[in-house]
PDB file of C-alpha atoms and ligand atoms in Angstrom:
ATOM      1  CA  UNK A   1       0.000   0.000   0.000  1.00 98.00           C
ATOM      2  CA  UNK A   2       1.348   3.668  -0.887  1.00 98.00           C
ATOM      3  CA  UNK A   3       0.352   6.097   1.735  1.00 98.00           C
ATOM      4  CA  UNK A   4       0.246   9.731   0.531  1.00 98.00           C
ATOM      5  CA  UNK A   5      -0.582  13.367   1.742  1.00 98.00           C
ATOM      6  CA  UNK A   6      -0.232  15.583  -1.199  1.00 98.00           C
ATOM      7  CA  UNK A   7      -2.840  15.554  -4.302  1.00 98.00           C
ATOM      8  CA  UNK A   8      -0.136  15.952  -6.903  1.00 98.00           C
ATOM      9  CA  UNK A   9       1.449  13.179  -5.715  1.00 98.00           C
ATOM     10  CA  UNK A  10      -1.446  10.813  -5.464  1.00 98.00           C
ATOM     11  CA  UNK A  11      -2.578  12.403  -9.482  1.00 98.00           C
ATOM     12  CA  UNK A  12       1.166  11.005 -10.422  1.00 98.00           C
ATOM     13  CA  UNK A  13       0.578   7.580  -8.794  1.00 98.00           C
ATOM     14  CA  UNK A  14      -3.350   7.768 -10.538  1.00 98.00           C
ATOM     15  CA  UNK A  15      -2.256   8.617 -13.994  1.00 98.00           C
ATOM     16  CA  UNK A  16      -0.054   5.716 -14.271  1.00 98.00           C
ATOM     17  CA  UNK A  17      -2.750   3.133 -12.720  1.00 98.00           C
ATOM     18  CA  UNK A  18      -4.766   4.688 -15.576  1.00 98.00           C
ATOM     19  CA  UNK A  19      -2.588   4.868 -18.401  1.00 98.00           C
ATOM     20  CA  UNK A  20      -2.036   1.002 -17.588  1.00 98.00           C
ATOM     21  CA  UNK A  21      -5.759   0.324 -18.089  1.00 98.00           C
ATOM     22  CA  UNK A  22      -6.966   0.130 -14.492  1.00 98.00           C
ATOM     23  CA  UNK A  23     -10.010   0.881 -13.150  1.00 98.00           C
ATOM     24  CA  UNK A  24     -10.137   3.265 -10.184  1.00 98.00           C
ATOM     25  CA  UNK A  25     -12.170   2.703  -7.142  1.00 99.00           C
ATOM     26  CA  UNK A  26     -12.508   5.143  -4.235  1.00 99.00           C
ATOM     27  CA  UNK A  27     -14.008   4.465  -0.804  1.00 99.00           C
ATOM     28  CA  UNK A  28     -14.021   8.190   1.181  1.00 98.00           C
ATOM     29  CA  UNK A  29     -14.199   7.785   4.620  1.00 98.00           C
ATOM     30  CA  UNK A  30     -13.536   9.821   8.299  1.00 98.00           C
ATOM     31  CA  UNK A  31     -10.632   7.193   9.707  1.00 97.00           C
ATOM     32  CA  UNK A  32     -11.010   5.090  12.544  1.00 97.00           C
ATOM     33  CA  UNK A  33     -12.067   2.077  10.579  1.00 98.00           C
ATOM     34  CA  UNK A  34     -14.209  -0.981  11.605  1.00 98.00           C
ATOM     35  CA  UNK A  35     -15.513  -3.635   9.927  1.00 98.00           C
ATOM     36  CA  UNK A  36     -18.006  -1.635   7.830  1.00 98.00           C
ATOM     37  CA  UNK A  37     -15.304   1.097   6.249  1.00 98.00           C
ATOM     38  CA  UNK A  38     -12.945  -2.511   5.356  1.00 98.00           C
ATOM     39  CA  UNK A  39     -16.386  -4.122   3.809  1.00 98.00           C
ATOM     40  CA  UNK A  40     -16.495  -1.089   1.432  1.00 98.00           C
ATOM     41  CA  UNK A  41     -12.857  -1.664   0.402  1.00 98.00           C
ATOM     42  CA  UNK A  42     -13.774  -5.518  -1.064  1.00 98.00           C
ATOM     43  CA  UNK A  43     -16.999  -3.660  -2.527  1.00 98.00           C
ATOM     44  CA  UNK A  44     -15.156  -1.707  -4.522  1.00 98.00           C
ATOM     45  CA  UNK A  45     -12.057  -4.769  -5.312  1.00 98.00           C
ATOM     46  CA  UNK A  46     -15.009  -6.572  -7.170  1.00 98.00           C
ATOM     47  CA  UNK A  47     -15.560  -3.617  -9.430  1.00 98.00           C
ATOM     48  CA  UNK A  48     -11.756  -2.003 -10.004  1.00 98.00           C
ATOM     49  CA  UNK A  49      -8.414  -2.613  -9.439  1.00 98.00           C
ATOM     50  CA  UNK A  50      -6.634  -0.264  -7.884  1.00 98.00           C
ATOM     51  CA  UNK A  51      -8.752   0.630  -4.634  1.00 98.00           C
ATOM     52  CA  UNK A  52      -7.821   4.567  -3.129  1.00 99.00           C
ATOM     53  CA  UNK A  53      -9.351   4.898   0.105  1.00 99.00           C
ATOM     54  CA  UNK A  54      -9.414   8.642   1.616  1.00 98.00           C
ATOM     55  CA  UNK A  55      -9.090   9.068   5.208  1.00 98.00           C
ATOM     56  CA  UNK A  56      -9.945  12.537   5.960  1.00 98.00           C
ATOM     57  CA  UNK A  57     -12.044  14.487   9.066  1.00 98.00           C
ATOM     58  CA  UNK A  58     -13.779  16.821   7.006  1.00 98.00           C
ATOM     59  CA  UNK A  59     -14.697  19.779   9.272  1.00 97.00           C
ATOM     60  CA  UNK A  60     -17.075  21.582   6.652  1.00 97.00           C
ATOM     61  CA  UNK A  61     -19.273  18.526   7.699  1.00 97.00           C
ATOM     62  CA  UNK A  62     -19.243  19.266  11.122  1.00 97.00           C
ATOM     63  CA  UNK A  63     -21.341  22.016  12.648  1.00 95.00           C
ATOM     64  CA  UNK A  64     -21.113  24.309  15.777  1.00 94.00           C
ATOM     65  CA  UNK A  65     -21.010  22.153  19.044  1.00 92.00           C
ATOM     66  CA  UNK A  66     -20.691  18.812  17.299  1.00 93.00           C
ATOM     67  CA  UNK A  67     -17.732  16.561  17.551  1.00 93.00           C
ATOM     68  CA  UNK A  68     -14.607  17.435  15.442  1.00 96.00           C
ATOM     69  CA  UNK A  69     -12.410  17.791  18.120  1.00 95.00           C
ATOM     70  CA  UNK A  70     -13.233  14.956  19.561  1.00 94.00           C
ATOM     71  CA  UNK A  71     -13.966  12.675  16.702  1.00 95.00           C
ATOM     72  CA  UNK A  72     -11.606   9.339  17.077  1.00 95.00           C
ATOM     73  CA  UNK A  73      -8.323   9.885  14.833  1.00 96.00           C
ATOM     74  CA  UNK A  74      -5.328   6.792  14.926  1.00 96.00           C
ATOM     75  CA  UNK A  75      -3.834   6.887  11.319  1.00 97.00           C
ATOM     76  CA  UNK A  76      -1.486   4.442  12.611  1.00 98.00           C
ATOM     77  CA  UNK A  77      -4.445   1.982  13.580  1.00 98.00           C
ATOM     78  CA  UNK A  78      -6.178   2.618   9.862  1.00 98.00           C
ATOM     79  CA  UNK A  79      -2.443   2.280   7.893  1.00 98.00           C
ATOM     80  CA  UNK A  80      -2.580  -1.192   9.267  1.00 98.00           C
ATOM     81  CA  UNK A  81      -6.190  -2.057   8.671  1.00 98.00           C
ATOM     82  CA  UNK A  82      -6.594  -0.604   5.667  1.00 98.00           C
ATOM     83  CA  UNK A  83      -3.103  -2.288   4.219  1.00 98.00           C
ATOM     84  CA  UNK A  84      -4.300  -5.722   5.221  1.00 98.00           C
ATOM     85  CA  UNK A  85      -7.653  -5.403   3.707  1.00 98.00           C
ATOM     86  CA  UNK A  86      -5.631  -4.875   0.215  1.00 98.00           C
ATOM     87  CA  UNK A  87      -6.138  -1.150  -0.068  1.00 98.00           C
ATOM     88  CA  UNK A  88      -3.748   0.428  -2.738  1.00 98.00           C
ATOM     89  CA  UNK A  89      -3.329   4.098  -2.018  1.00 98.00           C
ATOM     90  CA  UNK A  90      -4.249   5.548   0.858  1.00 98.00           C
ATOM     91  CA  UNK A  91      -4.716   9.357   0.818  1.00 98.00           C
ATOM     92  CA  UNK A  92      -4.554  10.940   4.056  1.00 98.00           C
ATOM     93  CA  UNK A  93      -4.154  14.765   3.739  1.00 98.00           C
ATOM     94  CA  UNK A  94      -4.171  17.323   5.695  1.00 98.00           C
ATOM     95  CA  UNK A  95      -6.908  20.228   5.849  1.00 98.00           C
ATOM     96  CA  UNK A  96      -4.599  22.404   4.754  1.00 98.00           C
ATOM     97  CA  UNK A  97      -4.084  20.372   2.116  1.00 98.00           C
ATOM     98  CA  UNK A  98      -7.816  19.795   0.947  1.00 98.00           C
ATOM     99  CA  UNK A  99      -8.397  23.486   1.567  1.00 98.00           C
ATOM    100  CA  UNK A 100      -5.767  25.955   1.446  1.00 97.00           C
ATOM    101  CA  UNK A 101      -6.616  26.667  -1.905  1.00 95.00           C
ATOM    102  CA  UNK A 102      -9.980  28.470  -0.386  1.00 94.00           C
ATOM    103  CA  UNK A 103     -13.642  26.949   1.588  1.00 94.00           C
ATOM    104  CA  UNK A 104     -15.453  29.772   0.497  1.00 95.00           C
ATOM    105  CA  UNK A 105     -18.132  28.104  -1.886  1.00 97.00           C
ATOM    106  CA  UNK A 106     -20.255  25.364  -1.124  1.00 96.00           C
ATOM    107  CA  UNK A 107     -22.226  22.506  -3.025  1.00 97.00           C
ATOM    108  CA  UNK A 108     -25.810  22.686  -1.949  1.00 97.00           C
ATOM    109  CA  UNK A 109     -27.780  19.373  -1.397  1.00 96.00           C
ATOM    110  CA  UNK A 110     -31.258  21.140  -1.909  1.00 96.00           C
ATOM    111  CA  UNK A 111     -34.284  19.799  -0.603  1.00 96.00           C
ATOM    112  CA  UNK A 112     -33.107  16.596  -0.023  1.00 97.00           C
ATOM    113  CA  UNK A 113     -30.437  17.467   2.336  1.00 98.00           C
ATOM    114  CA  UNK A 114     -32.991  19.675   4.080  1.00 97.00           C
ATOM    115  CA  UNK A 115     -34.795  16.702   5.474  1.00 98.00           C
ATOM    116  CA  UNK A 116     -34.049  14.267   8.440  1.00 98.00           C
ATOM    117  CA  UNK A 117     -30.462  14.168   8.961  1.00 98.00           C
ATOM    118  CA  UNK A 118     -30.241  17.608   7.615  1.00 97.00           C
ATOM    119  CA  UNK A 119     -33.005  19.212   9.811  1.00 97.00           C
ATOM    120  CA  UNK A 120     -30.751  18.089  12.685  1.00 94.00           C
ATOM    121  CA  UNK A 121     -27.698  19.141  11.328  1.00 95.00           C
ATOM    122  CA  UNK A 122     -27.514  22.581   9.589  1.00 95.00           C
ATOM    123  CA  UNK A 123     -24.988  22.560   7.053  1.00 96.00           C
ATOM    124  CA  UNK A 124     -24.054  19.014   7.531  1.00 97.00           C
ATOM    125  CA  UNK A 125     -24.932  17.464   3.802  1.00 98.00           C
ATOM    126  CA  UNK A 126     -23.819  20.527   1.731  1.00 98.00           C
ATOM    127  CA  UNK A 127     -20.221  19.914   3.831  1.00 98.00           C
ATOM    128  CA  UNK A 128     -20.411  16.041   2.819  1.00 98.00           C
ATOM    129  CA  UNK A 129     -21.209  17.123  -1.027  1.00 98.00           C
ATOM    130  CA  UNK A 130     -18.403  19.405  -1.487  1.00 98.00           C
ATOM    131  CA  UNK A 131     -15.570  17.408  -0.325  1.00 98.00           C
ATOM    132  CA  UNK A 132     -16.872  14.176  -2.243  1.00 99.00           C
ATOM    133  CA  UNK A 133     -16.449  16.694  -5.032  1.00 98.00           C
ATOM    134  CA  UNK A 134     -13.634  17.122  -4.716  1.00 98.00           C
ATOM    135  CA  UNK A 135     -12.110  13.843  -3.504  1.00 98.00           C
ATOM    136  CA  UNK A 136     -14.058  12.944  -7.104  1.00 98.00           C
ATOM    137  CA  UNK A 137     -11.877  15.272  -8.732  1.00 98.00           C
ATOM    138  CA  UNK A 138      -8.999  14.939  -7.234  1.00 98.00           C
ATOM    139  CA  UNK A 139      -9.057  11.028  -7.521  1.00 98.00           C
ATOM    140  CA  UNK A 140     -11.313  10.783 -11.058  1.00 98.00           C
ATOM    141  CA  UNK A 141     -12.869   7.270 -10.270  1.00 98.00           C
ATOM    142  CA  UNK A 142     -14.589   4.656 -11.841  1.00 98.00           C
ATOM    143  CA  UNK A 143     -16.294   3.647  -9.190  1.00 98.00           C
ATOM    144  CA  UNK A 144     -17.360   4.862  -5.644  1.00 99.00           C
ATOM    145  CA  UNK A 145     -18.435   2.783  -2.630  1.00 98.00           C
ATOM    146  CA  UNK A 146     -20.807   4.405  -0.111  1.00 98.00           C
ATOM    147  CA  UNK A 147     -22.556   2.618   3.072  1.00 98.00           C
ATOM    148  CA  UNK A 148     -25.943   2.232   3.209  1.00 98.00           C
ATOM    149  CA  UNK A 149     -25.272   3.193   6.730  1.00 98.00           C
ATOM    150  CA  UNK A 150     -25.633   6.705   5.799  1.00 98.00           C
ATOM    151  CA  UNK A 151     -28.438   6.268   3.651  1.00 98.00           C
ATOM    152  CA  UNK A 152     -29.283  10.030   3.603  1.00 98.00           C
ATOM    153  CA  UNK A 153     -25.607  10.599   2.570  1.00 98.00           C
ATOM    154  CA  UNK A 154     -25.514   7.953   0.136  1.00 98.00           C
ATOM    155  CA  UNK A 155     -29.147   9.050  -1.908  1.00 98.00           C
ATOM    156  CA  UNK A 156     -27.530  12.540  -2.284  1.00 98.00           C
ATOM    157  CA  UNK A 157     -23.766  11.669  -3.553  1.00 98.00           C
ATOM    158  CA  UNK A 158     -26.669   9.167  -5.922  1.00 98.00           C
ATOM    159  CA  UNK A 159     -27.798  12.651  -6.974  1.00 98.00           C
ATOM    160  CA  UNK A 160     -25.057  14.733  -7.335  1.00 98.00           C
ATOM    161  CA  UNK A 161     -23.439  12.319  -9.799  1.00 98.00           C
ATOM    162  CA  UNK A 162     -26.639  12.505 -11.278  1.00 98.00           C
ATOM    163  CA  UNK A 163     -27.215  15.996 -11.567  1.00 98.00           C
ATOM    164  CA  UNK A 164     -23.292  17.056 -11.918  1.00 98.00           C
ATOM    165  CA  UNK A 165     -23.188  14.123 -14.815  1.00 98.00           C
ATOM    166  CA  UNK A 166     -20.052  12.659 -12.448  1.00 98.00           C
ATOM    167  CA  UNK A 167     -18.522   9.647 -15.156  1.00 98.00           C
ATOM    168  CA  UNK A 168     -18.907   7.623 -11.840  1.00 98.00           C
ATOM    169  CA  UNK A 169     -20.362   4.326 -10.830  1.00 98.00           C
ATOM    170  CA  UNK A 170     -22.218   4.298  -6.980  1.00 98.00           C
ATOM    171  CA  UNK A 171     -21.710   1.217  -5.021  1.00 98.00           C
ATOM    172  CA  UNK A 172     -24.067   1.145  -1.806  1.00 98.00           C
ATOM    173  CA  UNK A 173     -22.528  -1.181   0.589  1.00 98.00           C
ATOM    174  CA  UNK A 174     -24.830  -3.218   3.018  1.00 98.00           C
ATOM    175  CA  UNK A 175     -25.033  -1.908   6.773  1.00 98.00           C
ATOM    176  CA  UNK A 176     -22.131  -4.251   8.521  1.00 98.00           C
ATOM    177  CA  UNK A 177     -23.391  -4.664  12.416  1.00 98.00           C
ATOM    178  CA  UNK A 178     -22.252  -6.106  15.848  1.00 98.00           C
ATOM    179  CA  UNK A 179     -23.193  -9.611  16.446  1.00 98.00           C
ATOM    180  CA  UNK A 180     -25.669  -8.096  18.710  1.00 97.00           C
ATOM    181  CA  UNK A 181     -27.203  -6.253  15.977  1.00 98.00           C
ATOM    182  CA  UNK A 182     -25.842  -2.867  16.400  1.00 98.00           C
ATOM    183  CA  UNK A 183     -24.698  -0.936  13.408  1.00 98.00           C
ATOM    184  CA  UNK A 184     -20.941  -0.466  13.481  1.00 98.00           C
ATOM    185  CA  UNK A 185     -19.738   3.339  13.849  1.00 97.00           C
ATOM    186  CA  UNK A 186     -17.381   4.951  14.762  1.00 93.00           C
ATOM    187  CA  UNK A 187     -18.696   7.073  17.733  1.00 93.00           C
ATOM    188  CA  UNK A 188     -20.075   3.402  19.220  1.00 96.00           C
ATOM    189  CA  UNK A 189     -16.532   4.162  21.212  1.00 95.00           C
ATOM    190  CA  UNK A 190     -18.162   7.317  23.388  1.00 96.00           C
ATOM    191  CA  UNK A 191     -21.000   4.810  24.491  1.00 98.00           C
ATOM    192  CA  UNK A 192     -20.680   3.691  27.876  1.00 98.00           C
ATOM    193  CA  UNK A 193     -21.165  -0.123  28.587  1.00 98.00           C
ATOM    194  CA  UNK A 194     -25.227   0.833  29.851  1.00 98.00           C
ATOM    195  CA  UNK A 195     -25.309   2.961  26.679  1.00 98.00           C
ATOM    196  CA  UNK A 196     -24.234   0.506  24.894  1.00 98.00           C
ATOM    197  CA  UNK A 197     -26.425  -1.898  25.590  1.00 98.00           C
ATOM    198  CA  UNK A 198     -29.377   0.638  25.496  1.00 98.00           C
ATOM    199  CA  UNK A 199     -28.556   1.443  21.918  1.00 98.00           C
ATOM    200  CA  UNK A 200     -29.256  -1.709  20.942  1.00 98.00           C
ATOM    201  CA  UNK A 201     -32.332  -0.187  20.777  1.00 98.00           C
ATOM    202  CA  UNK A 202     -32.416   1.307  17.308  1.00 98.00           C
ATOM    203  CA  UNK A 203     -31.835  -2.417  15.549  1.00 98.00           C
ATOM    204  CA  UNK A 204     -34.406  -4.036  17.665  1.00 98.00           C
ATOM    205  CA  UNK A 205     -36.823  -1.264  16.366  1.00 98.00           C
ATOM    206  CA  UNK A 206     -36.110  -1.653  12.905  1.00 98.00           C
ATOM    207  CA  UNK A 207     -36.390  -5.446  12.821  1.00 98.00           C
ATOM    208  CA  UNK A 208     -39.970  -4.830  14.699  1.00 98.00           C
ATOM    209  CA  UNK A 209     -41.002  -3.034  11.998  1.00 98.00           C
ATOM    210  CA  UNK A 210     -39.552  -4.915   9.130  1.00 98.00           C
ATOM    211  CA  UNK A 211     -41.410  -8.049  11.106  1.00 98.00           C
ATOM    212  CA  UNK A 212     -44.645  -6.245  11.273  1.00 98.00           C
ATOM    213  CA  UNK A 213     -44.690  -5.356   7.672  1.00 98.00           C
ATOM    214  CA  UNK A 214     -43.665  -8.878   6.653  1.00 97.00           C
ATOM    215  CA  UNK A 215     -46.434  -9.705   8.774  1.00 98.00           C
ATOM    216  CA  UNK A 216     -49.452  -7.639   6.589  1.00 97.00           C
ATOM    217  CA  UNK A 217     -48.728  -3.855   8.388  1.00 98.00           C
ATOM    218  CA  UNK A 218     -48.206  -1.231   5.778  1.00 98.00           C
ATOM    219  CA  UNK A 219     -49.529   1.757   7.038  1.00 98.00           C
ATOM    220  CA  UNK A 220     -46.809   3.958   7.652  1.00 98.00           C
ATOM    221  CA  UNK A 221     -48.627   5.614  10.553  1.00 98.00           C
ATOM    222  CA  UNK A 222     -48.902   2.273  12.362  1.00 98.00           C
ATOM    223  CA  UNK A 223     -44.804   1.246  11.670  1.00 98.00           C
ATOM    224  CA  UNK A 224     -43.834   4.751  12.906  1.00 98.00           C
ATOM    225  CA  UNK A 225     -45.594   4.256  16.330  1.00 98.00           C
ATOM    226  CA  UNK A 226     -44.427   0.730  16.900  1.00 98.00           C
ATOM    227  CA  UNK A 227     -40.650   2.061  16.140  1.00 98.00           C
ATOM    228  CA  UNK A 228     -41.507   5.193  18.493  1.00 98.00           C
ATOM    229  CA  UNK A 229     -42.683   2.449  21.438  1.00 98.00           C
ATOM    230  CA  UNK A 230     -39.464   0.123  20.677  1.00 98.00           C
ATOM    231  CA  UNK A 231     -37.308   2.930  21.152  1.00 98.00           C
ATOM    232  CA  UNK A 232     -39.176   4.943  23.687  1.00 98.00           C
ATOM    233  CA  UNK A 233     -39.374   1.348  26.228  1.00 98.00           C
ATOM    234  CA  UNK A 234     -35.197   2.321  26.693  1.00 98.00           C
ATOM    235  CA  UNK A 235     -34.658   5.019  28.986  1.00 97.00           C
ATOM    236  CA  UNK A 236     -31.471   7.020  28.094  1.00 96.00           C
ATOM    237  CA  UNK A 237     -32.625   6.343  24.252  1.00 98.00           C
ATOM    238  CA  UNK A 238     -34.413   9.498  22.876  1.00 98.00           C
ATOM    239  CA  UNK A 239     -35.588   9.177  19.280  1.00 98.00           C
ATOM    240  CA  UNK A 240     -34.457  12.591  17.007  1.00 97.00           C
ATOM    241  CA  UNK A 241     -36.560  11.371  13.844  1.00 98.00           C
ATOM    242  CA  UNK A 242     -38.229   8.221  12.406  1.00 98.00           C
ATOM    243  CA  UNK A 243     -38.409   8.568   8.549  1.00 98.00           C
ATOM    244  CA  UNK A 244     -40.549   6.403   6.570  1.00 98.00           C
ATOM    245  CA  UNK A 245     -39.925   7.299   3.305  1.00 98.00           C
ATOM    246  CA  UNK A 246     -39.365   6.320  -0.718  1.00 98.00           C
ATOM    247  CA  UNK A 247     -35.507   5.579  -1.383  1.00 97.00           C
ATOM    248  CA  UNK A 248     -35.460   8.792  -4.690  1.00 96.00           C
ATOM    249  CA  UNK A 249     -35.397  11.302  -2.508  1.00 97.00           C
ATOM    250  CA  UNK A 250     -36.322   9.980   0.986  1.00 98.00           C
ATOM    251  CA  UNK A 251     -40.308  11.795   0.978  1.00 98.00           C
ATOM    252  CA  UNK A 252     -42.914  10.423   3.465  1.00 98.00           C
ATOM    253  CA  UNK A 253     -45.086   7.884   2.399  1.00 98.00           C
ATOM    254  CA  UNK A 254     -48.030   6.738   3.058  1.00 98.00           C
ATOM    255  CA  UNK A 255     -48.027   3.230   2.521  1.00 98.00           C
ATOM    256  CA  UNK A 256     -44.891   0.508   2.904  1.00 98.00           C
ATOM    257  CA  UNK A 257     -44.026  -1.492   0.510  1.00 97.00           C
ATOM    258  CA  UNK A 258     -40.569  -3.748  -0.895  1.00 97.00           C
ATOM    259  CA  UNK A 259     -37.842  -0.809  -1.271  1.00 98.00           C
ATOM    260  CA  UNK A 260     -39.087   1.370   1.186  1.00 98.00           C
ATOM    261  CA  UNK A 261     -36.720   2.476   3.985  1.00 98.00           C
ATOM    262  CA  UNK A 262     -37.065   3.440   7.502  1.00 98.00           C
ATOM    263  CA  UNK A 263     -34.204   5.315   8.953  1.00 98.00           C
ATOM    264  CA  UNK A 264     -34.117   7.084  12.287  1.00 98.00           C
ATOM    265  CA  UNK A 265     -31.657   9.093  14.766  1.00 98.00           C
ATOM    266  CA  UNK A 266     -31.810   9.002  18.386  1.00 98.00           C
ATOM    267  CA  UNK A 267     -29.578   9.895  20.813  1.00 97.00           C
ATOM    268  CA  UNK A 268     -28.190   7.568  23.599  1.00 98.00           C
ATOM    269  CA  UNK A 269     -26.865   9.688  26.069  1.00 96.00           C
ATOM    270  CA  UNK A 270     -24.627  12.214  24.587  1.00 94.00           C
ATOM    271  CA  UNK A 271     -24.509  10.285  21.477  1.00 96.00           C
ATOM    272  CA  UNK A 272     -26.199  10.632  18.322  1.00 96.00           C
ATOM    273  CA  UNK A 273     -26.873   7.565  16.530  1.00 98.00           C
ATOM    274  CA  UNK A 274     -28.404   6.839  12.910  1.00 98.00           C
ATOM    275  CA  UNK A 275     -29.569   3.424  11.388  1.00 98.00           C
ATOM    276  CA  UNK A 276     -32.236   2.170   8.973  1.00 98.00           C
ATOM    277  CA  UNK A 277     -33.224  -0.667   6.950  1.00 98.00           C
ATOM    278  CA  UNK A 278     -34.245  -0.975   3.570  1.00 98.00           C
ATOM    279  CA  UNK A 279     -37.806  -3.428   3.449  1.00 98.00           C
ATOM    280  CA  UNK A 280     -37.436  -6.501   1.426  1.00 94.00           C
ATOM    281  CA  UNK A 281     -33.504  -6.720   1.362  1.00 88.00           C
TER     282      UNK A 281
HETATM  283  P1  AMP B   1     -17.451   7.600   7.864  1.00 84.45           P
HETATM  284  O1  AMP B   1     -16.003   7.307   8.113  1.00 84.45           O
HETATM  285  O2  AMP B   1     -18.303   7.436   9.071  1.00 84.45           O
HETATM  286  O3  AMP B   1     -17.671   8.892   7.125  1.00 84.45           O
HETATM  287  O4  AMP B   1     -17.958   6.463   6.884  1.00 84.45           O
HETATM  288  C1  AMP B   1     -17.308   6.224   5.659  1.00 84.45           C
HETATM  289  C2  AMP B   1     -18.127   5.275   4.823  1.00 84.45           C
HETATM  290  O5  AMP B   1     -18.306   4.052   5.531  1.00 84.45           O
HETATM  291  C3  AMP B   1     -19.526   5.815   4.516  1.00 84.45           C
HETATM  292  O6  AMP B   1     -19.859   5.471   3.175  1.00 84.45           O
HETATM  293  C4  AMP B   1     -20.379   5.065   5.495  1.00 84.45           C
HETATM  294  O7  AMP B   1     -21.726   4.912   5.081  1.00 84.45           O
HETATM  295  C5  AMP B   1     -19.679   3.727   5.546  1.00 84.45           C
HETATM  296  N1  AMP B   1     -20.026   3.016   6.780  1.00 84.45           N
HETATM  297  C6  AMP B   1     -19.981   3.491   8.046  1.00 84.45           C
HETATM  298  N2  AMP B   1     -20.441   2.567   8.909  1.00 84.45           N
HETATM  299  C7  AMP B   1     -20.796   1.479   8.176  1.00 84.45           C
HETATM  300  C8  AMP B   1     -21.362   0.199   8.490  1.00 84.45           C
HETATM  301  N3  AMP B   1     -21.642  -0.154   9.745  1.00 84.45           N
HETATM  302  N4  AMP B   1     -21.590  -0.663   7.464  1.00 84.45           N
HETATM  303  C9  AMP B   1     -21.312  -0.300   6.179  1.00 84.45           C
HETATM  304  N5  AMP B   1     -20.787   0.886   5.820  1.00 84.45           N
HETATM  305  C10 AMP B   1     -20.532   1.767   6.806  1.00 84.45           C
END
C-alpha cells in the first residue's frame, strides 16, 4: 500500500494506474475504521483494481457544538487495517491540504439534504457534497463505494453524480453490524457499557417493523408508532426522527411497501446515533 498526503502526488501515482488500463475505485471515509469502512474496500475490489481509500475528518461537515475535536483519529491503527484489507493508495491529507486553496463556496444538497439528517444538522450534507467533489476530482474514479449506513448521505452523492453528470459508478454497501445487531460506527466508542447496551435499541426497532410489515402492516402511521414504542421502552434512548420514506429522494409515504426504507436518529446519552433498513432486502 502507498500512503500519501499531497494531491499531486497521489494524481502522479493515478495517472499511471490509468494509463495502464486500471479501473479506479474510491471508498471516502472519516478514519477510525471498523468492519463496515474494510467491507467497502472488497466492494469496490469486485468492481476495479486499484482501490484509493481517503481518510480525511472533514470539518465543513461538522457544525457548531458537534464533535470534530473529539472525533476518534489513529492513522497508525487505519495504515494497518486498511493495508491488510488490500487497499492500494491511501490518501490521508491534511486540511490544509484539501483546503488551502480556499472553503469559500459550497455545493448545496437542496431539498433533499434539508430533510431528516439535515433538519438536525444545519450545514451538515452541503459539507459532505463538497468534499466528495472534490475527492471525485482529485481522484477521477470509476467507481465509488458508499454505506448504506448513511443512507441520507448515500441518496444525495446518488444525486449529485446525477445531476453534476459525475462519469462515476455508486456502489451502496450493506449496513455491517455487531453480532448483537448494532450498526458499526465509529462514535459506538463514546458509548458507555449501559449505553451501549441501550442502543441496541435502534436495531431491535427496525427489525420490529420490518417483522410487522412482513407480517401484513403497511400503514406507515402504524410502523412509525411501533418504532416510536421500541425505542421509547429504553430510557437514556431518545428518538431525534423516524423517517418512513421512498428511497429517490427519501419523501414520506403513506403506505410501505418492498424498497421502502425506515431510517431514524436518536440519541443515547450524549450520542447521536443513525440506522435504517431498507424493506425486502
Ligand atoms: P465515515 O467514516 O463514518 O464517514 O464512513 C465512511 C463510509 O463508511 C460511509 O460510506 C459510510 O456509510 C460507511 N459506513 C460506516 N459505517 C458502516 C457500516 N456499519 N456498514 C457499512 N458501511 C458503513
Amino acid at each position: 500500500m502507498r500512503e500519501v498526503t499531497a494531491i499531486a502526488a497521489l494524481r502522479a501515482l493515478l495517472a499511471t494506474e490509468r494509463s495502464a488500463g486500471r479501473r479506479i475505485g474510491l471508498v471516502p471515509t472519516m478514519g477510525s475504521l471498523h468492519a463496515g469502512h474494510l467491507s467497502l474496500v472488497d466492494a469496490a475490489r469486485r468492481e476495479s483494481d486499484t482501490v484509493v481509500m481517503s481518510l480525511f475528518v472533514n470539518p465543513l461537515q461538522f457544525g457548531p457544538g458537534e464533535d470534530f475535536d473529539r472525533y476518534p483519529r489513529d492513522l497508525e491503527r487505519d495504515r494497518v487495517l486498511a493495508a491488510e484489507r488490500g487497499v492500494d493508495l491511501l490518501f490521508a491529507p491534511t486540511v490544509d491540504e484539501i483546503y488551502g486553496t480556499g472553503a469559500d463556496l459550497r455545493l448545496s444538497g437542496g431539498e433533499v439534504a434539508a430533510r431528516w439528517e439535515g433538519a438536525v444538522r444545519p450545514g451538515h450534507f452541503d459539507g459532505v457534497l463538497t468534499v466528495v467533489a472534490k475527492l471525485f476530482n482529485i481522484v477521477g474514479p470509476d467507481v465509488v463505494c458508499f454505506g448504506q449506513k448513511d443512507i441520507q448521505q448515500a441518496t444525495l452523492i446518488r444525486r449529485m453524480i446525477r445531476e453534476f453528470n459525475f462519469p462515476i459508478h455508486l456502489l451502496l454497501a450493506p449496513i455491517v453490524r455487531e453480532a448483537d445487531g448494532l450498526a458499526m460506527s465509529s462514535r459506538n466508542v463514546y458509548l458507555s457499557p449501559a449505553e451501549r447496551d441501550a442502543a441496541l435499541a435502534l436495531s431491535r426497532a427496525l427489525r420490529a417493523a420490518e417483522a410487522r410489515w412482513r407480517a401484513g402492516e403497511s400503514d406507515a402511521n402504524a410502523l412509525r408508532q411501533l418504532v416510536g414504542q421500541v425505542l421509547a421502552a429504553v430510557p437514556g434512548v431518545v428518538a431525534d426522527y423516524i423517517a418512513i420514506v421512498e428511497p429517490d429522494a427519501l419523501a414520506p409515504v403513506a403506505r410501505v411497501t418492498r424498497g421502502t426504507i425506515v431510517a431514524l436518529a436518536a440519541r443515547v446519552g450524549r450520542t447521536r446515533l443513525i440506522d435504517n433498513v431498507i424493506f425486502g432486502d
